[in-house]
JSON list of C-alpha atoms and ligand atoms in Angstrom, two decimals:
[
{"chain": "A", "resi": 1, "resn": "MET", "atom": "CA", "xyz": [7.27, -20.88, 4.04]},
{"chain": "A", "resi": 2, "resn": "ARG", "atom": "CA", "xyz": [9.27, -17.63, 3.96]},
{"chain": "A", "resi": 3, "resn": "LEU", "atom": "CA", "xyz": [7.09, -14.85, 2.68]},
{"chain": "A", "resi": 4, "resn": "LEU", "atom": "CA", "xyz": [7.98, -11.28, 1.75]},
{"chain": "A", "resi": 5, "resn": "PHE", "atom": "CA", "xyz": [5.02, -9.19, 2.84]},
{"chain": "A", "resi": 6, "resn": "HIS", "atom": "CA", "xyz": [4.47, -5.80, 1.27]},
{"chain": "A", "resi": 7, "resn": "CYS", "atom": "CA", "xyz": [3.01, -3.37, 3.82]},
{"chain": "A", "resi": 8, "resn": "CYS", "atom": "CA", "xyz": [0.99, -0.42, 2.52]},
{"chain": "A", "resi": 9, "resn": "CYS", "atom": "CA", "xyz": [0.36, 1.09, 5.98]},
{"chain": "A", "resi": 10, "resn": "ALA", "atom": "CA", "xyz": [0.16, 0.20, 9.67]},
{"chain": "A", "resi": 11, "resn": "PRO", "atom": "CA", "xyz": [-3.62, -0.39, 10.04]},
{"chain": "A", "resi": 12, "resn": "CYS", "atom": "CA", "xyz": [-3.78, -2.73, 7.02]},
{"chain": "A", "resi": 13, "resn": "THR", "atom": "CA", "xyz": [-0.65, -4.60, 8.11]},
{"chain": "A", "resi": 14, "resn": "ALA", "atom": "CA", "xyz": [-2.09, -5.05, 11.61]},
{"chain": "A", "resi": 15, "resn": "ALA", "atom": "CA", "xyz": [-5.15, -6.71, 10.09]},
{"chain": "A", "resi": 16, "resn": "CYS", "atom": "CA", "xyz": [-3.14, -9.31, 8.16]},
{"chain": "A", "resi": 17, "resn": "LEU", "atom": "CA", "xyz": [-0.32, -10.47, 10.40]},
{"chain": "A", "resi": 18, "resn": "GLU", "atom": "CA", "xyz": [-2.34, -12.71, 12.69]},
{"chain": "A", "resi": 19, "resn": "THR", "atom": "CA", "xyz": [-3.88, -14.65, 9.80]},
{"chain": "A", "resi": 20, "resn": "LEU", "atom": "CA", "xyz": [-0.50, -15.32, 8.22]},
{"chain": "A", "resi": 21, "resn": "SER", "atom": "CA", "xyz": [1.26, -16.17, 11.48]},
{"chain": "A", "resi": 22, "resn": "SER", "atom": "CA", "xyz": [-1.52, -18.61, 12.40]},
{"chain": "A", "resi": 23, "resn": "GLU", "atom": "CA", "xyz": [-0.71, -20.47, 9.17]},
{"chain": "A", "resi": 24, "resn": "GLY", "atom": "CA", "xyz": [2.89, -20.87, 10.31]},
{"chain": "A", "resi": 25, "resn": "ILE", "atom": "CA", "xyz": [4.21, -18.51, 7.64]},
{"chain": "A", "resi": 26, "resn": "VAL", "atom": "CA", "xyz": [7.52, -16.81, 8.42]},
{"chain": "A", "resi": 27, "resn": "LEU", "atom": "CA", "xyz": [7.19, -13.17, 7.44]},
{"chain": "A", "resi": 28, "resn": "ARG", "atom": "CA", "xyz": [9.61, -10.52, 6.37]},
{"chain": "A", "resi": 29, "resn": "LEU", "atom": "CA", "xyz": [7.90, -7.12, 6.17]},
{"chain": "A", "resi": 30, "resn": "PHE", "atom": "CA", "xyz": [8.69, -4.91, 3.20]},
{"chain": "A", "resi": 31, "resn": "TRP", "atom": "CA", "xyz": [7.93, -1.21, 2.72]},
{"chain": "A", "resi": 32, "resn": "TYR", "atom": "CA", "xyz": [7.81, 0.19, -0.80]},
{"chain": "A", "resi": 33, "resn": "ASN", "atom": "CA", "xyz": [5.17, 2.86, -1.37]},
{"chain": "A", "resi": 34, "resn": "PRO", "atom": "CA", "xyz": [6.19, 5.61, -3.80]},
{"chain": "A", "resi": 35, "resn": "ASN", "atom": "CA", "xyz": [2.48, 6.36, -4.18]},
{"chain": "A", "resi": 36, "resn": "ILE", "atom": "CA", "xyz": [2.22, 8.28, -0.89]},
{"chain": "A", "resi": 37, "resn": "HIS", "atom": "CA", "xyz": [2.44, 12.08, -1.16]},
{"chain": "A", "resi": 38, "resn": "PRO", "atom": "CA", "xyz": [3.31, 14.70, -0.03]},
{"chain": "A", "resi": 39, "resn": "PHE", "atom": "CA", "xyz": [6.46, 14.01, 1.97]},
{"chain": "A", "resi": 40, "resn": "THR", "atom": "CA", "xyz": [4.93, 14.79, 5.39]},
{"chain": "A", "resi": 41, "resn": "GLU", "atom": "CA", "xyz": [2.14, 12.28, 4.73]},
{"chain": "A", "resi": 42, "resn": "TYR", "atom": "CA", "xyz": [4.67, 9.71, 3.54]},
{"chain": "A", "resi": 43, "resn": "LYS", "atom": "CA", "xyz": [6.70, 10.18, 6.69]},
{"chain": "A", "resi": 44, "resn": "SER", "atom": "CA", "xyz": [3.64, 9.88, 8.96]},
{"chain": "A", "resi": 45, "resn": "ARG", "atom": "CA", "xyz": [2.58, 6.58, 7.38]},
{"chain": "A", "resi": 46, "resn": "ARG", "atom": "CA", "xyz": [6.09, 5.15, 7.26]},
{"chain": "A", "resi": 47, "resn": "ASP", "atom": "CA", "xyz": [6.76, 6.07, 10.88]},
{"chain": "A", "resi": 48, "resn": "ALA", "atom": "CA", "xyz": [3.40, 4.62, 11.97]},
{"chain": "A", "resi": 49, "resn": "LEU", "atom": "CA", "xyz": [4.33, 1.31, 10.36]},
{"chain": "A", "resi": 50, "resn": "LEU", "atom": "CA", "xyz": [7.74, 1.31, 12.05]},
{"chain": "A", "resi": 51, "resn": "GLN", "atom": "CA", "xyz": [6.09, 2.12, 15.38]},
{"chain": "A", "resi": 52, "resn": "TYR", "atom": "CA", "xyz": [3.60, -0.72, 14.93]},
{"chain": "A", "resi": 53, "resn": "THR", "atom": "CA", "xyz": [6.15, -3.32, 13.85]},
{"chain": "A", "resi": 54, "resn": "ALA", "atom": "CA", "xyz": [8.49, -2.36, 16.70]},
{"chain": "A", "resi": 55, "resn": "SER", "atom": "CA", "xyz": [5.56, -2.98, 19.09]},
{"chain": "A", "resi": 56, "resn": "GLN", "atom": "CA", "xyz": [5.32, -6.49, 17.58]},
{"chain": "A", "resi": 57, "resn": "ASN", "atom": "CA", "xyz": [9.09, -7.06, 17.81]},
{"chain": "A", "resi": 58, "resn": "MET", "atom": "CA", "xyz": [9.30, -7.25, 14.04]},
{"chain": "A", "resi": 59, "resn": "GLU", "atom": "CA", "xyz": [11.65, -5.55, 11.63]},
{"chain": "A", "resi": 60, "resn": "THR", "atom": "CA", "xyz": [10.66, -3.90, 8.38]},
{"chain": "A", "resi": 61, "resn": "GLU", "atom": "CA", "xyz": [12.86, -3.80, 5.33]},
{"chain": "A", "resi": 62, "resn": "MET", "atom": "CA", "xyz": [12.68, -0.32, 3.81]},
{"chain": "A", "resi": 63, "resn": "SER", "atom": "CA", "xyz": [12.97, 0.15, 0.09]},
{"chain": "A", "resi": 64, "resn": "GLY", "atom": "CA", "xyz": [12.86, 3.10, -2.27]},
{"chain": "A", "resi": 65, "resn": "GLU", "atom": "CA", "xyz": [15.06, 5.76, -3.78]},
{"chain": "A", "resi": 66, "resn": "ASN", "atom": "CA", "xyz": [15.72, 9.16, -2.10]},
{"chain": "A", "resi": 67, "resn": "GLY", "atom": "CA", "xyz": [15.09, 7.80, 1.36]},
{"chain": "A", "resi": 68, "resn": "GLY", "atom": "CA", "xyz": [11.96, 6.10, 0.11]},
{"chain": "A", "resi": 69, "resn": "TYR", "atom": "CA", "xyz": [9.85, 9.09, -0.92]},
{"chain": "A", "resi": 70, "resn": "GLY", "atom": "CA", "xyz": [8.84, 8.38, -4.51]},
{"chain": "A", "resi": 71, "resn": "LEU", "atom": "CA", "xyz": [6.79, 11.21, -6.00]},
{"chain": "A", "resi": 72, "resn": "ARG", "atom": "CA", "xyz": [8.92, 11.31, -9.16]},
{"chain": "A", "resi": 73, "resn": "VAL", "atom": "CA", "xyz": [9.09, 7.53, -9.50]},
{"chain": "A", "resi": 74, "resn": "PHE", "atom": "CA", "xyz": [5.31, 7.37, -9.16]},
{"chain": "A", "resi": 75, "resn": "LEU", "atom": "CA", "xyz": [4.66, 10.11, -11.74]},
{"chain": "A", "resi": 76, "resn": "ARG", "atom": "CA", "xyz": [7.08, 8.52, -14.20]},
{"chain": "A", "resi": 77, "resn": "SER", "atom": "CA", "xyz": [5.27, 5.20, -13.78]},
{"chain": "A", "resi": 78, "resn": "LEU", "atom": "CA", "xyz": [2.10, 6.91, -15.02]},
{"chain": "A", "resi": 79, "resn": "GLY", "atom": "CA", "xyz": [3.84, 7.79, -18.25]},
{"chain": "A", "resi": 80, "resn": "GLY", "atom": "CA", "xyz": [5.59, 11.11, -17.80]},
{"chain": "A", "resi": 81, "resn": "THR", "atom": "CA", "xyz": [7.37, 13.41, -15.38]},
{"chain": "A", "resi": 82, "resn": "GLY", "atom": "CA", "xyz": [4.28, 15.61, -15.20]},
{"chain": "A", "resi": 83, "resn": "GLY", "atom": "CA", "xyz": [1.87, 12.78, -14.51]},
{"chain": "A", "resi": 84, "resn": "GLY", "atom": "CA", "xyz": [1.35, 11.45, -18.04]},
{"chain": "A", "resi": 85, "resn": "ASN", "atom": "CA", "xyz": [-1.84, 11.98, -19.98]},
{"chain": "A", "resi": 86, "resn": "ASP", "atom": "CA", "xyz": [-5.36, 12.32, -18.63]},
{"chain": "A", "resi": 87, "resn": "ASP", "atom": "CA", "xyz": [-6.26, 8.66, -19.22]},
{"chain": "A", "resi": 88, "resn": "ALA", "atom": "CA", "xyz": [-3.16, 7.45, -17.35]},
{"chain": "A", "resi": 89, "resn": "ILE", "atom": "CA", "xyz": [-3.91, 9.55, -14.28]},
{"chain": "A", "resi": 90, "resn": "ALA", "atom": "CA", "xyz": [-7.58, 8.60, -14.10]},
{"chain": "A", "resi": 91, "resn": "ARG", "atom": "CA", "xyz": [-8.89, 5.49, -12.35]},
{"chain": "A", "resi": 92, "resn": "PRO", "atom": "CA", "xyz": [-8.70, 2.59, -13.02]},
{"chain": "A", "resi": 93, "resn": "ALA", "atom": "CA", "xyz": [-5.48, 2.95, -15.08]},
{"chain": "A", "resi": 94, "resn": "ARG", "atom": "CA", "xyz": [-3.75, 5.00, -12.39]},
{"chain": "A", "resi": 95, "resn": "CYS", "atom": "CA", "xyz": [-4.46, 2.50, -9.62]},
{"chain": "A", "resi": 96, "resn": "GLU", "atom": "CA", "xyz": [-3.43, -0.46, -11.77]},
{"chain": "A", "resi": 97, "resn": "SER", "atom": "CA", "xyz": [-0.08, 1.26, -12.52]},
{"chain": "A", "resi": 98, "resn": "CYS", "atom": "CA", "xyz": [0.27, 1.94, -8.80]},
{"chain": "A", "resi": 99, "resn": "TYR", "atom": "CA", "xyz": [-0.34, -1.70, -7.83]},
{"chain": "A", "resi": 100, "resn": "ARG", "atom": "CA", "xyz": [2.05, -2.86, -10.56]},
{"chain": "A", "resi": 101, "resn": "LEU", "atom": "CA", "xyz": [4.81, -0.51, -9.43]},
{"chain": "A", "resi": 102, "resn": "ARG", "atom": "CA", "xyz": [4.67, -1.74, -5.84]},
{"chain": "A", "resi": 103, "resn": "LEU", "atom": "CA", "xyz": [4.02, -5.42, -6.49]},
{"chain": "A", "resi": 104, "resn": "GLU", "atom": "CA", "xyz": [6.69, -5.80, -9.18]},
{"chain": "A", "resi": 105, "resn": "LYS", "atom": "CA", "xyz": [9.27, -4.31, -6.83]},
{"chain": "A", "resi": 106, "resn": "THR", "atom": "CA", "xyz": [8.17, -6.73, -4.11]},
{"chain": "A", "resi": 107, "resn": "ALA", "atom": "CA", "xyz": [8.15, -9.72, -6.49]},
{"chain": "A", "resi": 108, "resn": "ALA", "atom": "CA", "xyz": [11.64, -8.88, -7.74]},
{"chain": "A", "resi": 109, "resn": "HIS", "atom": "CA", "xyz": [12.96, -8.53, -4.20]},
{"chain": "A", "resi": 110, "resn": "ALA", "atom": "CA", "xyz": [11.35, -11.83, -3.17]},
{"chain": "A", "resi": 111, "resn": "ALA", "atom": "CA", "xyz": [12.86, -13.65, -6.16]},
{"chain": "A", "resi": 112, "resn": "GLN", "atom": "CA", "xyz": [16.32, -12.17, -5.63]},
{"chain": "A", "resi": 113, "resn": "ASN", "atom": "CA", "xyz": [16.45, -12.93, -1.92]},
{"chain": "A", "resi": 114, "resn": "GLY", "atom": "CA", "xyz": [15.31, -16.53, -1.66]},
{"chain": "A", "resi": 115, "resn": "PHE", "atom": "CA", "xyz": [11.74, -16.04, -0.47]},
{"chain": "A", "resi": 116, "resn": "ASN", "atom": "CA", "xyz": [9.13, -18.65, -1.40]},
{"chain": "A", "resi": 117, "resn": "GLY", "atom": "CA", "xyz": [6.75, -15.93, -2.46]},
{"chain": "A", "resi": 118, "resn": "PHE", "atom": "CA", "xyz": [5.20, -12.58, -1.62]},
{"chain": "A", "resi": 119, "resn": "SER", "atom": "CA", "xyz": [1.89, -11.00, -0.71]},
{"chain": "A", "resi": 120, "resn": "THR", "atom": "CA", "xyz": [0.52, -7.58, 0.21]},
{"chain": "A", "resi": 121, "resn": "SER", "atom": "CA", "xyz": [-1.59, -5.84, 2.84]},
{"chain": "A", "resi": 122, "resn": "LEU", "atom": "CA", "xyz": [-3.42, -4.12, -0.03]},
{"chain": "A", "resi": 123, "resn": "LEU", "atom": "CA", "xyz": [-5.63, -7.24, -0.03]},
{"chain": "A", "resi": 124, "resn": "VAL", "atom": "CA", "xyz": [-7.28, -6.13, 3.20]},
{"chain": "A", "resi": 125, "resn": "SER", "atom": "CA", "xyz": [-8.86, -2.91, 2.01]},
{"chain": "A", "resi": 126, "resn": "PRO", "atom": "CA", "xyz": [-12.47, -2.86, 0.79]},
{"chain": "A", "resi": 127, "resn": "TYR", "atom": "CA", "xyz": [-11.64, 0.48, -0.86]},
{"chain": "A", "resi": 128, "resn": "GLN", "atom": "CA", "xyz": [-9.06, -0.98, -3.26]},
{"chain": "A", "resi": 129, "resn": "ASP", "atom": "CA", "xyz": [-9.71, -2.88, -6.48]},
{"chain": "A", "resi": 130, "resn": "HIS", "atom": "CA", "xyz": [-9.25, -6.31, -4.95]},
{"chain": "A", "resi": 131, "resn": "GLU", "atom": "CA", "xyz": [-9.49, -8.29, -8.19]},
{"chain": "A", "resi": 132, "resn": "ALA", "atom": "CA", "xyz": [-6.96, -6.02, -9.93]},
{"chain": "A", "resi": 133, "resn": "ILE", "atom": "CA", "xyz": [-4.51, -6.51, -7.04]},
{"chain": "A", "resi": 134, "resn": "ARG", "atom": "CA", "xyz": [-4.97, -10.27, -7.27]},
{"chain": "A", "resi": 135, "resn": "ARG", "atom": "CA", "xyz": [-4.42, -10.28, -11.04]},
{"chain": "A", "resi": 136, "resn": "ILE", "atom": "CA", "xyz": [-1.42, -7.92, -10.99]},
{"chain": "A", "resi": 137, "resn": "GLY", "atom": "CA", "xyz": [0.16, -9.81, -8.09]},
{"chain": "A", "resi": 138, "resn": "GLY", "atom": "CA", "xyz": [-0.07, -13.01, -10.14]},
{"chain": "A", "resi": 139, "resn": "GLU", "atom": "CA", "xyz": [1.39, -11.30, -13.21]},
{"chain": "A", "resi": 140, "resn": "ALA", "atom": "CA", "xyz": [4.28, -9.87, -11.17]},
{"chain": "A", "resi": 141, "resn": "ALA", "atom": "CA", "xyz": [4.99, -13.32, -9.71]},
{"chain": "A", "resi": 142, "resn": "ALA", "atom": "CA", "xyz": [5.09, -14.90, -13.17]},
{"chain": "A", "resi": 143, "resn": "ARG", "atom": "CA", "xyz": [7.35, -12.16, -14.47]},
{"chain": "A", "resi": 144, "resn": "TYR", "atom": "CA", "xyz": [9.94, -12.61, -11.72]},
{"chain": "A", "resi": 145, "resn": "GLY", "atom": "CA", "xyz": [9.64, -16.37, -11.26]},
{"chain": "A", "resi": 146, "resn": "THR", "atom": "CA", "xyz": [8.15, -16.38, -7.78]},
{"chain": "A", "resi": 147, "resn": "ALA", "atom": "CA", "xyz": [4.70, -17.01, -6.23]},
{"chain": "A", "resi": 148, "resn": "PHE", "atom": "CA", "xyz": [1.95, -14.60, -5.18]},
{"chain": "A", "resi": 149, "resn": "LEU", "atom": "CA", "xyz": [0.16, -15.71, -2.02]},
{"chain": "A", "resi": 150, "resn": "TYR", "atom": "CA", "xyz": [-3.45, -14.62, -2.36]},
{"chain": "A", "resi": 151, "resn": "ARG", "atom": "CA", "xyz": [-5.65, -14.20, 0.69]},
{"chain": "A", "resi": 152, "resn": "ASP", "atom": "CA", "xyz": [-8.89, -12.27, 1.09]},
{"chain": "A", "resi": 153, "resn": "PHE", "atom": "CA", "xyz": [-8.10, -10.33, 4.27]},
{"chain": "A", "resi": 154, "resn": "ARG", "atom": "CA", "xyz": [-11.06, -7.95, 3.89]},
{"chain": "A", "resi": 155, "resn": "PRO", "atom": "CA", "xyz": [-13.16, -9.43, 6.74]},
{"chain": "A", "resi": 156, "resn": "ARG", "atom": "CA", "xyz": [-10.40, -8.23, 9.12]},
{"chain": "A", "resi": 157, "resn": "PHE", "atom": "CA", "xyz": [-10.25, -4.65, 7.82]},
{"chain": "A", "resi": 158, "resn": "ARG", "atom": "CA", "xyz": [-12.15, -3.05, 10.73]},
{"chain": "A", "resi": 159, "resn": "GLU", "atom": "CA", "xyz": [-10.14, -5.05, 13.24]},
{"chain": "A", "resi": 160, "resn": "GLY", "atom": "CA", "xyz": [-6.90, -3.61, 11.82]},
{"chain": "A", "resi": 161, "resn": "GLN", "atom": "CA", "xyz": [-8.30, -0.08, 12.03]},
{"chain": "A", "resi": 162, "resn": "GLU", "atom": "CA", "xyz": [-9.35, -0.58, 15.64]},
{"chain": "A", "resi": 163, "resn": "ARG", "atom": "CA", "xyz": [-6.01, -2.05, 16.61]},
{"chain": "A", "resi": 164, "resn": "ALA", "atom": "CA", "xyz": [-4.12, 0.87, 15.06]},
{"chain": "A", "resi": 165, "resn": "ARG", "atom": "CA", "xyz": [-6.43, 3.36, 16.77]},
{"chain": "A", "resi": 166, "resn": "SER", "atom": "CA", "xyz": [-5.99, 1.66, 20.14]},
{"chain": "A", "resi": 167, "resn": "LEU", "atom": "CA", "xyz": [-2.22, 1.92, 19.75]},
{"chain": "A", "resi": 168, "resn": "GLY", "atom": "CA", "xyz": [-2.52, 5.61, 18.90]},
{"chain": "A", "resi": 169, "resn": "LEU", "atom": "CA", "xyz": [-1.06, 5.13, 15.43]},
{"chain": "A", "resi": 170, "resn": "TYR", "atom": "CA", "xyz": [-1.45, 7.68, 12.67]},
{"chain": "A", "resi": 171, "resn": "MET", "atom": "CA", "xyz": [-4.56, 6.99, 10.55]},
{"chain": "A", "resi": 172, "resn": "GLN", "atom": "CA", "xyz": [-4.56, 8.26, 6.98]},
{"chain": "A", "resi": 173, "resn": "LYS", "atom": "CA", "xyz": [-7.49, 10.13, 5.47]},
{"chain": "A", "resi": 174, "resn": "TYR", "atom": "CA", "xyz": [-6.98, 9.43, 1.78]},
{"chain": "A", "resi": 175, "resn": "CYS", "atom": "CA", "xyz": [-5.61, 6.62, -0.35]},
{"chain": "A", "resi": 176, "resn": "GLY", "atom": "CA", "xyz": [-2.11, 7.99, -0.93]},
{"chain": "A", "resi": 177, "resn": "CYS", "atom": "CA", "xyz": [-1.25, 9.75, -4.19]},
{"chain": "A", "resi": 178, "resn": "ILE", "atom": "CA", "xyz": [-1.62, 13.47, -4.87]},
{"chain": "A", "resi": 179, "resn": "PHE", "atom": "CA", "xyz": [-4.58, 12.68, -7.12]},
{"chain": "A", "resi": 180, "resn": "SER", "atom": "CA", "xyz": [-6.42, 10.79, -4.40]},
{"chain": "A", "resi": 181, "resn": "GLU", "atom": "CA", "xyz": [-5.76, 13.66, -1.99]},
{"chain": "A", "resi": 182, "resn": "GLU", "atom": "CA", "xyz": [-7.38, 16.04, -4.46]},
{"chain": "A", "resi": 183, "resn": "GLU", "atom": "CA", "xyz": [-10.33, 13.68, -4.96]},
{"chain": "A", "resi": 184, "resn": "ARG", "atom": "CA", "xyz": [-10.83, 13.45, -1.21]},
{"chain": "A", "resi": 185, "resn": "TYR", "atom": "CA", "xyz": [-10.63, 17.14, -0.35]},
{"chain": "A", "resi": 186, "resn": "ALA", "atom": "CA", "xyz": [-11.84, 18.85, -3.53]},
{"chain": "A", "resi": 187, "resn": "LYS", "atom": "CA", "xyz": [-15.12, 16.94, -3.16]},
{"chain": "A", "resi": 188, "resn": "HIS", "atom": "CA", "xyz": [-15.34, 18.10, 0.44]},
{"chain": "A", "resi": 189, "resn": "SER", "atom": "CA", "xyz": [-14.57, 21.76, -0.28]},
{"chain": "A", "resi": 190, "resn": "LYS", "atom": "CA", "xyz": [-17.04, 21.82, -3.20]},
{"chain": "A", "resi": 191, "resn": "LYS", "atom": "CA", "xyz": [-19.83, 21.04, -0.73]},
{"chain": "A", "resi": 192, "resn": "GLN", "atom": "CA", "xyz": [-18.81, 24.08, 1.29]},
{"chain": "A", "resi": 193, "resn": "GLU", "atom": "CA", "xyz": [-18.84, 26.51, -1.62]},
{"chain": "A", "resi": 194, "resn": "PRO", "atom": "CA", "xyz": [-21.71, 29.00, -1.41]},
{"chain": "A", "resi": 195, "resn": "SER", "atom": "CA", "xyz": [-24.48, 28.38, -3.91]},
{"chain": "A", "resi": 196, "resn": "PRO", "atom": "CA", "xyz": [-24.37, 30.71, -6.95]},
{"chain": "B", "resi": 1, "resn": "SF4", "atom": "S1", "xyz": [-5.76, 6.25, -5.53]},
{"chain": "B", "resi": 1, "resn": "SF4", "atom": "FE1", "xyz": [-4.51, 4.88, -4.22]},
{"chain": "B", "resi": 1, "resn": "SF4", "atom": "S2", "xyz": [-4.27, 2.97, -5.40]},
{"chain": "B", "resi": 1, "resn": "SF4", "atom": "FE2", "xyz": [-4.96, 4.58, -6.82]},
{"chain": "B", "resi": 1, "resn": "SF4", "atom": "S3", "xyz": [-3.07, 5.45, -7.65]},
{"chain": "B", "resi": 1, "resn": "SF4", "atom": "FE3", "xyz": [-3.59, 6.71, -5.91]},
{"chain": "B", "resi": 1, "resn": "SF4", "atom": "S4", "xyz": [-2.48, 5.79, -4.18]},
{"chain": "B", "resi": 1, "resn": "SF4", "atom": "FE4", "xyz": [-2.49, 4.27, -5.84]}
]
């Protein structure tokens, strides 16, 4: 089986590859993540993935407009150039749009390039909405006439983190989008505000 494998980052990819290779699946890695902001963060994660895959003698196909950085594409996908309305930028709608954006691009690429199907490293994270990824992956496959390979990689999440750390790869501190960065750090800085 030839599988197009969407990689969200190096640590998650590292956790999945062994499982798939042990099943005899031939992988082509695919990077499409317009949800990672700002540009410096995008570059750190992209370069970490390239560093990891080079260490495994694997190539990664890069996708995305403007050299791959997709802030505008991401915001438009939420329903407007300024980030859409409040409902669209809140969870869970925002994350479902984000999964759809990335998985539809992967499904379309798999269908157009003769792959038997596609899957994603998003399925390894216990912090993502696993069932939504599974459902949206299936919907994207049906839309583009290909197959979504579902696996529950979550038991290997820690292993992927440890492998990335041992290789000295960049480890991200928030999910990816500007909203998740705010959620991560605004919460933290609130704790440090002096009491009134
Ligand atoms: S929090 Fe993560 S999954 Fe949700 S929209 Fe932002 S980058 Fe995407």
